[in-house]
mmCIF file of C-alpha atoms in Angstrom:
data_model
loop_
_atom_site.group_PDB
_atom_site.id
_atom_site.type_symbol
_atom_site.label_atom_id
_atom_site.label_comp_id
_atom_site.label_asym_id
_atom_site.label_seq_id
_atom_site.Cartn_x
_atom_site.Cartn_y
_atom_site.Cartn_z
ATOM 1 C CA UNK A 197 1.121 44.068 46.518
ATOM 2 C CA UNK A 198 0.030 43.919 42.869
ATOM 3 C CA UNK A 199 -3.490 45.110 42.109
ATOM 4 C CA UNK A 200 -4.587 46.814 38.943
ATOM 5 C CA UNK A 201 -7.934 48.084 37.665
ATOM 6 C CA UNK A 202 -10.471 45.587 36.389
ATOM 7 C CA UNK A 203 -12.388 46.061 33.165
ATOM 8 C CA UNK A 204 -15.949 47.293 33.464
ATOM 9 C CA UNK A 205 -18.315 44.329 33.743
ATOM 10 C CA UNK A 206 -21.747 44.252 32.084
ATOM 11 C CA UNK A 207 -24.599 45.389 34.309
ATOM 12 C CA UNK A 208 -25.921 42.454 36.380
ATOM 13 C CA UNK A 209 -29.556 41.506 36.165
ATOM 14 C CA UNK A 210 -32.122 42.761 38.625
ATOM 15 C CA UNK A 211 -31.439 41.512 42.143
ATOM 16 C CA UNK A 212 -27.762 40.793 41.500
ATOM 17 C CA UNK A 213 -25.040 42.708 43.358
ATOM 18 C CA UNK A 214 -22.596 44.666 41.290
ATOM 19 C CA UNK A 215 -19.572 43.521 43.279
ATOM 20 C CA UNK A 216 -18.697 40.524 45.451
ATOM 21 C CA UNK A 217 -15.845 39.786 47.839
ATOM 22 C CA UNK A 218 -15.351 36.038 48.294
ATOM 23 C CA UNK A 219 -13.229 34.891 51.253
ATOM 24 C CA UNK A 220 -11.924 31.337 51.183
ATOM 25 C CA UNK A 221 -9.074 29.381 52.740
ATOM 26 C CA UNK A 222 -8.563 27.232 49.663
ATOM 27 C CA UNK A 223 -8.500 28.012 45.955
ATOM 28 C CA UNK A 224 -6.890 26.209 42.980
ATOM 29 C CA UNK A 225 -4.187 25.026 42.721
ATOM 30 C CA UNK A 226 -5.031 23.936 46.286
ATOM 31 C CA UNK A 227 -6.584 20.448 46.293
ATOM 32 C CA UNK A 228 -9.996 19.576 47.676
ATOM 33 C CA UNK A 229 -13.662 20.356 47.316
ATOM 34 C CA UNK A 230 -13.500 23.773 49.007
ATOM 35 C CA UNK A 231 -10.978 25.030 46.445
ATOM 36 C CA UNK A 232 -13.030 23.778 43.514
ATOM 37 C CA UNK A 233 -16.306 25.076 44.947
ATOM 38 C CA UNK A 234 -14.794 28.510 45.531
ATOM 39 C CA UNK A 235 -13.569 28.776 41.973
ATOM 40 C CA UNK A 236 -16.909 27.560 40.611
ATOM 41 C CA UNK A 237 -18.761 30.194 42.659
ATOM 42 C CA UNK A 238 -16.432 32.985 41.530
ATOM 43 C CA UNK A 239 -16.688 31.922 37.892
ATOM 44 C CA UNK A 240 -20.501 31.775 37.903
ATOM 45 C CA UNK A 241 -20.849 35.145 39.658
ATOM 46 C CA UNK A 242 -18.441 36.751 37.190
ATOM 47 C CA UNK A 243 -20.336 35.256 34.241
ATOM 48 C CA UNK A 244 -23.484 36.979 35.580
ATOM 49 C CA UNK A 245 -21.757 40.344 35.325
ATOM 50 C CA UNK A 246 -20.675 40.705 38.952
ATOM 51 C CA UNK A 247 -17.246 42.207 39.650
ATOM 52 C CA UNK A 248 -15.696 39.436 41.768
ATOM 53 C CA UNK A 249 -12.599 39.571 43.957
ATOM 54 C CA UNK A 250 -11.444 36.392 45.709
ATOM 55 C CA UNK A 251 -9.202 36.596 48.775
ATOM 56 C CA UNK A 252 -7.418 33.337 49.567
ATOM 57 C CA UNK A 253 -6.571 33.500 53.266
ATOM 58 C CA UNK A 254 -4.128 30.582 53.476
ATOM 59 C CA UNK A 255 -1.920 31.061 50.461
ATOM 60 C CA UNK A 256 1.782 30.431 50.149
ATOM 61 C CA UNK A 257 4.040 33.402 50.730
ATOM 62 C CA UNK A 258 5.556 35.504 53.458
ATOM 63 C CA UNK A 259 3.193 36.366 56.322
ATOM 64 C CA UNK A 260 1.353 39.565 55.461
ATOM 65 C CA UNK A 261 2.218 39.463 51.764
ATOM 66 C CA UNK A 262 -0.449 39.683 49.067
ATOM 67 C CA UNK A 263 -0.094 38.412 45.516
ATOM 68 C CA UNK A 264 -2.890 39.677 43.266
ATOM 69 C CA UNK A 265 -3.608 38.709 39.685
ATOM 70 C CA UNK A 266 -6.593 38.418 37.348
ATOM 71 C CA UNK A 267 -8.032 35.018 36.561
ATOM 72 C CA UNK A 268 -8.227 35.500 32.809
ATOM 73 C CA UNK A 269 -10.320 32.394 32.234
ATOM 74 C CA UNK A 270 -12.850 33.146 34.963
ATOM 75 C CA UNK A 271 -12.988 36.922 34.591
ATOM 76 C CA UNK A 272 -12.290 37.834 38.225
ATOM 77 C CA UNK A 273 -9.419 38.817 40.522
ATOM 78 C CA UNK A 274 -7.612 36.551 42.990
ATOM 79 C CA UNK A 275 -5.630 37.921 45.955
ATOM 80 C CA UNK A 276 -3.499 35.362 47.798
ATOM 81 C CA UNK A 277 -2.687 36.363 51.350
ATOM 82 C CA UNK A 278 0.362 34.825 52.992
ATOM 83 C CA UNK A 279 -0.417 34.062 56.634
ATOM 84 C CA UNK A 280 0.360 31.695 59.430
ATOM 85 C CA UNK A 281 -2.464 29.280 60.146
ATOM 86 C CA UNK A 282 -5.307 31.292 61.725
ATOM 87 C CA UNK A 283 -3.130 33.125 64.248
ATOM 88 C CA UNK A 284 -4.538 36.309 65.834
ATOM 89 C CA UNK A 285 -1.730 38.320 64.241
ATOM 90 C CA UNK A 286 -2.454 36.822 60.833
ATOM 91 C CA UNK A 287 -6.177 37.528 61.124
ATOM 92 C CA UNK A 288 -5.438 41.102 62.165
ATOM 93 C CA UNK A 289 -3.175 41.648 59.152
ATOM 94 C CA UNK A 290 -5.780 40.082 56.881
ATOM 95 C CA UNK A 291 -8.462 42.420 58.237
ATOM 96 C CA UNK A 292 -6.314 45.417 57.281
ATOM 97 C CA UNK A 293 -5.984 44.049 53.747
ATOM 98 C CA UNK A 294 -9.742 43.518 53.498
ATOM 99 C CA UNK A 295 -10.432 47.074 54.665
ATOM 100 C CA UNK A 296 -8.006 48.420 52.070
ATOM 101 C CA UNK A 297 -9.549 46.332 49.310
ATOM 102 C CA UNK A 298 -13.085 47.388 50.208
ATOM 103 C CA UNK A 299 -12.142 51.073 50.179
ATOM 104 C CA UNK A 300 -10.804 50.498 46.684
ATOM 105 C CA UNK A 301 -13.570 48.341 45.217
ATOM 106 C CA UNK A 302 -16.710 49.224 47.260
ATOM 107 C CA UNK A 303 -18.147 45.724 47.580
ATOM 108 C CA UNK A 304 -21.877 45.185 47.971
ATOM 109 C CA UNK A 305 -21.701 41.621 49.300
ATOM 110 C CA UNK A 306 -19.042 39.655 51.186
ATOM 111 C CA UNK A 307 -19.253 35.854 51.157
ATOM 112 C CA UNK A 308 -17.208 33.733 53.568
ATOM 113 C CA UNK A 309 -16.565 30.040 52.978
ATOM 114 C CA UNK A 310 -16.126 28.141 56.305
ATOM 115 C CA UNK A 311 -17.892 29.441 59.396
ATOM 116 C CA UNK A 312 -15.288 30.093 62.081
ATOM 117 C CA UNK A 313 -12.629 31.692 59.875
ATOM 118 C CA UNK A 314 -13.676 33.256 56.578
ATOM 119 C CA UNK A 315 -17.312 33.229 57.661
ATOM 120 C CA UNK A 316 -16.443 35.176 60.785
ATOM 121 C CA UNK A 317 -14.412 37.681 58.766
ATOM 122 C CA UNK A 318 -17.255 38.056 56.265
ATOM 123 C CA UNK A 319 -19.898 38.710 58.933
ATOM 124 C CA UNK A 320 -17.609 41.025 60.903
ATOM 125 C CA UNK A 321 -16.519 43.180 57.996
ATOM 126 C CA UNK A 322 -19.978 43.304 56.457
ATOM 127 C CA UNK A 323 -21.240 44.655 59.780
ATOM 128 C CA UNK A 324 -18.485 47.292 59.832
ATOM 129 C CA UNK A 325 -18.993 48.260 56.193
ATOM 130 C CA UNK A 326 -22.803 48.213 56.260
ATOM 131 C CA UNK A 327 -23.186 45.694 53.417
ATOM 132 C CA UNK A 328 -24.754 42.269 52.944
ATOM 133 C CA UNK A 329 -23.016 39.061 53.990
ATOM 134 C CA UNK A 330 -23.400 35.332 53.437
ATOM 135 C CA UNK A 331 -21.639 32.476 55.247
ATOM 136 C CA UNK A 332 -21.245 29.032 53.704
ATOM 137 C CA UNK A 333 -20.827 26.053 56.029
ATOM 138 C CA UNK A 334 -18.736 23.245 54.614
ATOM 139 C CA UNK A 335 -18.787 20.514 57.292
ATOM 140 C CA UNK A 336 -15.742 20.654 59.526
ATOM 141 C CA UNK A 337 -16.628 24.191 60.544
ATOM 142 C CA UNK A 338 -19.516 22.686 62.505
ATOM 143 C CA UNK A 339 -18.677 18.994 62.928
ATOM 144 C CA UNK A 340 -15.221 19.728 64.352
ATOM 145 C CA UNK A 341 -15.240 23.370 65.460
ATOM 146 C CA UNK A 342 -18.326 22.748 67.609
ATOM 147 C CA UNK A 343 -15.953 21.043 70.065
ATOM 148 C CA UNK A 344 -13.222 23.696 69.916
ATOM 149 C CA UNK A 345 -14.057 26.495 72.403
ATOM 150 C CA UNK A 346 -11.968 29.091 70.596
ATOM 151 C CA UNK A 347 -13.434 28.398 67.162
ATOM 152 C CA UNK A 348 -16.942 27.875 68.536
ATOM 153 C CA UNK A 349 -17.123 31.492 69.704
ATOM 154 C CA UNK A 350 -16.238 32.788 66.235
ATOM 155 C CA UNK A 351 -18.557 30.276 64.582
ATOM 156 C CA UNK A 352 -21.641 31.189 66.615
ATOM 157 C CA UNK A 353 -20.980 34.932 66.253
ATOM 158 C CA UNK A 354 -20.746 34.548 62.468
ATOM 159 C CA UNK A 355 -23.922 32.466 62.254
ATOM 160 C CA UNK A 356 -25.864 34.920 64.395
ATOM 161 C CA UNK A 357 -24.706 38.084 62.607
ATOM 162 C CA UNK A 358 -24.445 37.014 58.956
ATOM 163 C CA UNK A 359 -27.156 38.283 56.630
ATOM 164 C CA UNK A 360 -27.757 34.721 55.425
ATOM 165 C CA UNK A 361 -26.243 31.303 56.055
ATOM 166 C CA UNK A 362 -26.057 28.289 53.767
ATOM 167 C CA UNK A 363 -24.842 24.716 54.245
ATOM 168 C CA UNK A 364 -23.882 21.994 51.789
ATOM 169 C CA UNK A 365 -26.368 19.444 53.175
ATOM 170 C CA UNK A 366 -29.772 19.363 54.875
ATOM 171 C CA UNK A 367 -28.263 17.677 57.924
ATOM 172 C CA UNK A 368 -25.623 20.380 58.300
ATOM 173 C CA UNK A 369 -28.220 23.116 57.796
ATOM 174 C CA UNK A 370 -30.461 21.632 60.497
ATOM 175 C CA UNK A 371 -27.578 21.306 62.962
ATOM 176 C CA UNK A 372 -26.437 24.892 62.396
ATOM 177 C CA UNK A 373 -29.998 26.166 62.687
ATOM 178 C CA UNK A 374 -30.403 24.419 66.029
ATOM 179 C CA UNK A 375 -27.153 25.897 67.280
ATOM 180 C CA UNK A 376 -28.147 29.513 66.748
ATOM 181 C CA UNK A 377 -31.939 29.222 66.261
ATOM 182 C CA UNK A 378 -32.140 30.721 62.797
ATOM 183 C CA UNK A 379 -32.996 29.546 59.301
ATOM 184 C CA UNK A 380 -30.040 28.024 57.468
ATOM 185 C CA UNK A 381 -30.434 27.272 53.778
ATOM 186 C CA UNK A 382 -29.463 23.834 52.448
ATOM 187 C CA UNK A 383 -27.431 24.613 49.315
ATOM 188 C CA UNK A 384 -25.854 21.381 47.961
ATOM 189 C CA UNK A 385 -22.747 21.530 45.838
ATOM 190 C CA UNK A 386 -23.405 21.574 42.110
ATOM 191 C CA UNK A 387 -22.772 18.630 39.816
ATOM 192 C CA UNK A 388 -21.246 19.129 36.366
ATOM 193 C CA UNK A 389 -23.623 17.202 34.109
ATOM 194 C CA UNK A 390 -21.069 17.269 31.317
ATOM 195 C CA UNK A 391 -18.956 14.912 33.439
ATOM 196 C CA UNK A 392 -21.425 13.108 35.723
ATOM 197 C CA UNK A 393 -24.518 11.547 34.157
ATOM 198 C CA UNK A 394 -26.506 8.281 34.405
ATOM 199 C CA UNK A 395 -25.189 5.399 32.323
ATOM 200 C CA UNK A 396 -27.392 3.811 29.681
ATOM 201 C CA UNK A 397 -26.363 0.232 30.386
ATOM 202 C CA UNK A 398 -25.453 -0.580 34.020
ATOM 203 C CA UNK A 399 -24.253 -4.101 33.167
ATOM 204 C CA UNK A 400 -21.934 -2.803 30.456
ATOM 205 C CA UNK A 401 -20.652 -0.148 32.847
ATOM 206 C CA UNK A 402 -19.806 -2.792 35.456
ATOM 207 C CA UNK A 403 -17.965 -4.765 32.804
ATOM 208 C CA UNK A 404 -16.004 -1.710 31.652
ATOM 209 C CA UNK A 405 -14.707 -1.244 35.211
ATOM 210 C CA UNK A 406 -14.134 -4.963 35.813
ATOM 211 C CA UNK A 407 -16.518 -4.897 38.774
ATOM 212 C CA UNK A 408 -17.789 -8.422 38.276
ATOM 213 C CA UNK A 409 -21.247 -9.450 39.488
ATOM 214 C CA UNK A 410 -20.787 -9.290 43.269
ATOM 215 C CA UNK A 411 -21.592 -6.517 45.752
ATOM 216 C CA UNK A 412 -19.920 -3.160 45.159
ATOM 217 C CA UNK A 413 -19.119 -0.847 48.077
ATOM 218 C CA UNK A 414 -18.631 2.618 46.641
ATOM 219 C CA UNK A 415 -17.149 5.829 47.961
ATOM 220 C CA UNK A 416 -17.118 9.188 46.141
ATOM 221 C CA UNK A 417 -14.853 11.953 47.395
ATOM 222 C CA UNK A 418 -11.344 12.456 48.669
ATOM 223 C CA UNK A 419 -10.024 9.397 50.491
ATOM 224 C CA UNK A 420 -9.362 10.950 53.898
ATOM 225 C CA UNK A 421 -9.600 9.827 57.504
ATOM 226 C CA UNK A 422 -11.970 12.662 58.399
ATOM 227 C CA UNK A 423 -14.475 11.333 55.849
ATOM 228 C CA UNK A 424 -14.654 7.990 57.654
ATOM 229 C CA UNK A 425 -12.646 6.011 55.134
ATOM 230 C CA UNK A 426 -11.414 3.732 57.950
ATOM 231 C CA UNK A 427 -14.988 2.610 58.654
ATOM 232 C CA UNK A 428 -15.543 1.941 54.956
ATOM 233 C CA UNK A 429 -12.439 -0.240 54.764
ATOM 234 C CA UNK A 430 -13.568 -2.260 57.778
ATOM 235 C CA UNK A 431 -17.039 -2.620 56.269
ATOM 236 C CA UNK A 432 -15.519 -3.923 53.072
ATOM 237 C CA UNK A 433 -13.413 -6.477 54.947
ATOM 238 C CA UNK A 434 -16.573 -7.685 56.688
ATOM 239 C CA UNK A 435 -18.481 -7.899 53.400
ATOM 240 C CA UNK A 436 -15.608 -9.694 51.722
ATOM 241 C CA UNK A 437 -15.719 -12.530 54.256
ATOM 242 C CA UNK A 438 -19.207 -13.567 53.172
ATOM 243 C CA UNK A 439 -18.927 -12.360 49.572
ATOM 244 C CA UNK A 440 -15.390 -12.984 48.273
ATOM 245 C CA UNK A 441 -16.394 -11.504 44.930
ATOM 246 C CA UNK A 442 -17.139 -8.090 46.524
ATOM 247 C CA UNK A 443 -15.408 -5.040 45.084
ATOM 248 C CA UNK A 444 -14.428 -1.746 46.717
ATOM 249 C CA UNK A 445 -14.836 1.177 44.299
ATOM 250 C CA UNK A 446 -13.206 4.498 45.250
ATOM 251 C CA UNK A 447 -14.020 7.495 43.064
ATOM 252 C CA UNK A 448 -11.885 10.506 43.908
ATOM 253 C CA UNK A 449 -8.380 11.635 44.703
ATOM 254 C CA UNK A 450 -6.024 10.544 47.472
ATOM 255 C CA UNK A 451 -3.757 13.061 49.158
ATOM 256 C CA UNK A 452 -0.168 11.900 49.717
ATOM 257 C CA UNK A 453 -0.533 12.011 53.521
ATOM 258 C CA UNK A 454 -3.555 9.675 53.334
ATOM 259 C CA UNK A 455 -2.108 7.185 50.851
ATOM 260 C CA UNK A 456 -0.343 5.213 53.597
ATOM 261 C CA UNK A 457 -3.718 4.316 55.129
ATOM 262 C CA UNK A 458 -5.006 2.819 51.891
ATOM 263 C CA UNK A 459 -1.748 1.078 51.023
ATOM 264 C CA UNK A 460 -1.627 -0.491 54.495
ATOM 265 C CA UNK A 461 -5.149 -1.806 53.987
ATOM 266 C CA UNK A 462 -4.224 -3.312 50.611
ATOM 267 C CA UNK A 463 -1.189 -5.088 52.109
ATOM 268 C CA UNK A 464 -3.265 -6.818 54.804
#
């Protein structure tokens, strides 16, 4: 285990905690929106003067091992915990690491990304430590775990006991609020306006992408089965029959395990 002292951070503004423990299953170089959102959150909190420690609960490495290092660019610490996928033994080992880290750093807030795993750990340890907690719902932690009896128990406990709960969409916030009868904040993911902005000339933009003049079916995000990409492909085939000039525009990455689905569609 490698963990050194962090430099003293500037005093946060009024209402800000002095220290934050962020629990997440994914963090760069992991792919996906959860990893990017976790790093963005850690970076913004650190820039506000908060001493941030990120614990990545599904990192590479031997079960029970912890690799800790500063993120020099973001100004926070990252601890990567090697564990088998959400086993009771792995969660127990992780809890010991979290207790040790809290005794060392004295966190004021613990934030868990994903309700039934890191969210549960955040709510549980915040209750034990007597500090504030926040749980962020990402989608699958409700859409899928709602139908998994084992995960549902952890999910509902976390939602009921967390100091506050947020969700990345209004629909997800409403569903979670109905599940446990409490207020859930809708907190959409941020958009980097340096990268994403309205175009000045839509016609010129279509030309630059060779989209033609026909209907465009667009999808933004990772091309994955769980995001309903199969339905989109079928919808495009249906549109193409009546509008041969139709174009399918995919904006986002494709994981290797999902590429076969798209390549099979193209070959048809």
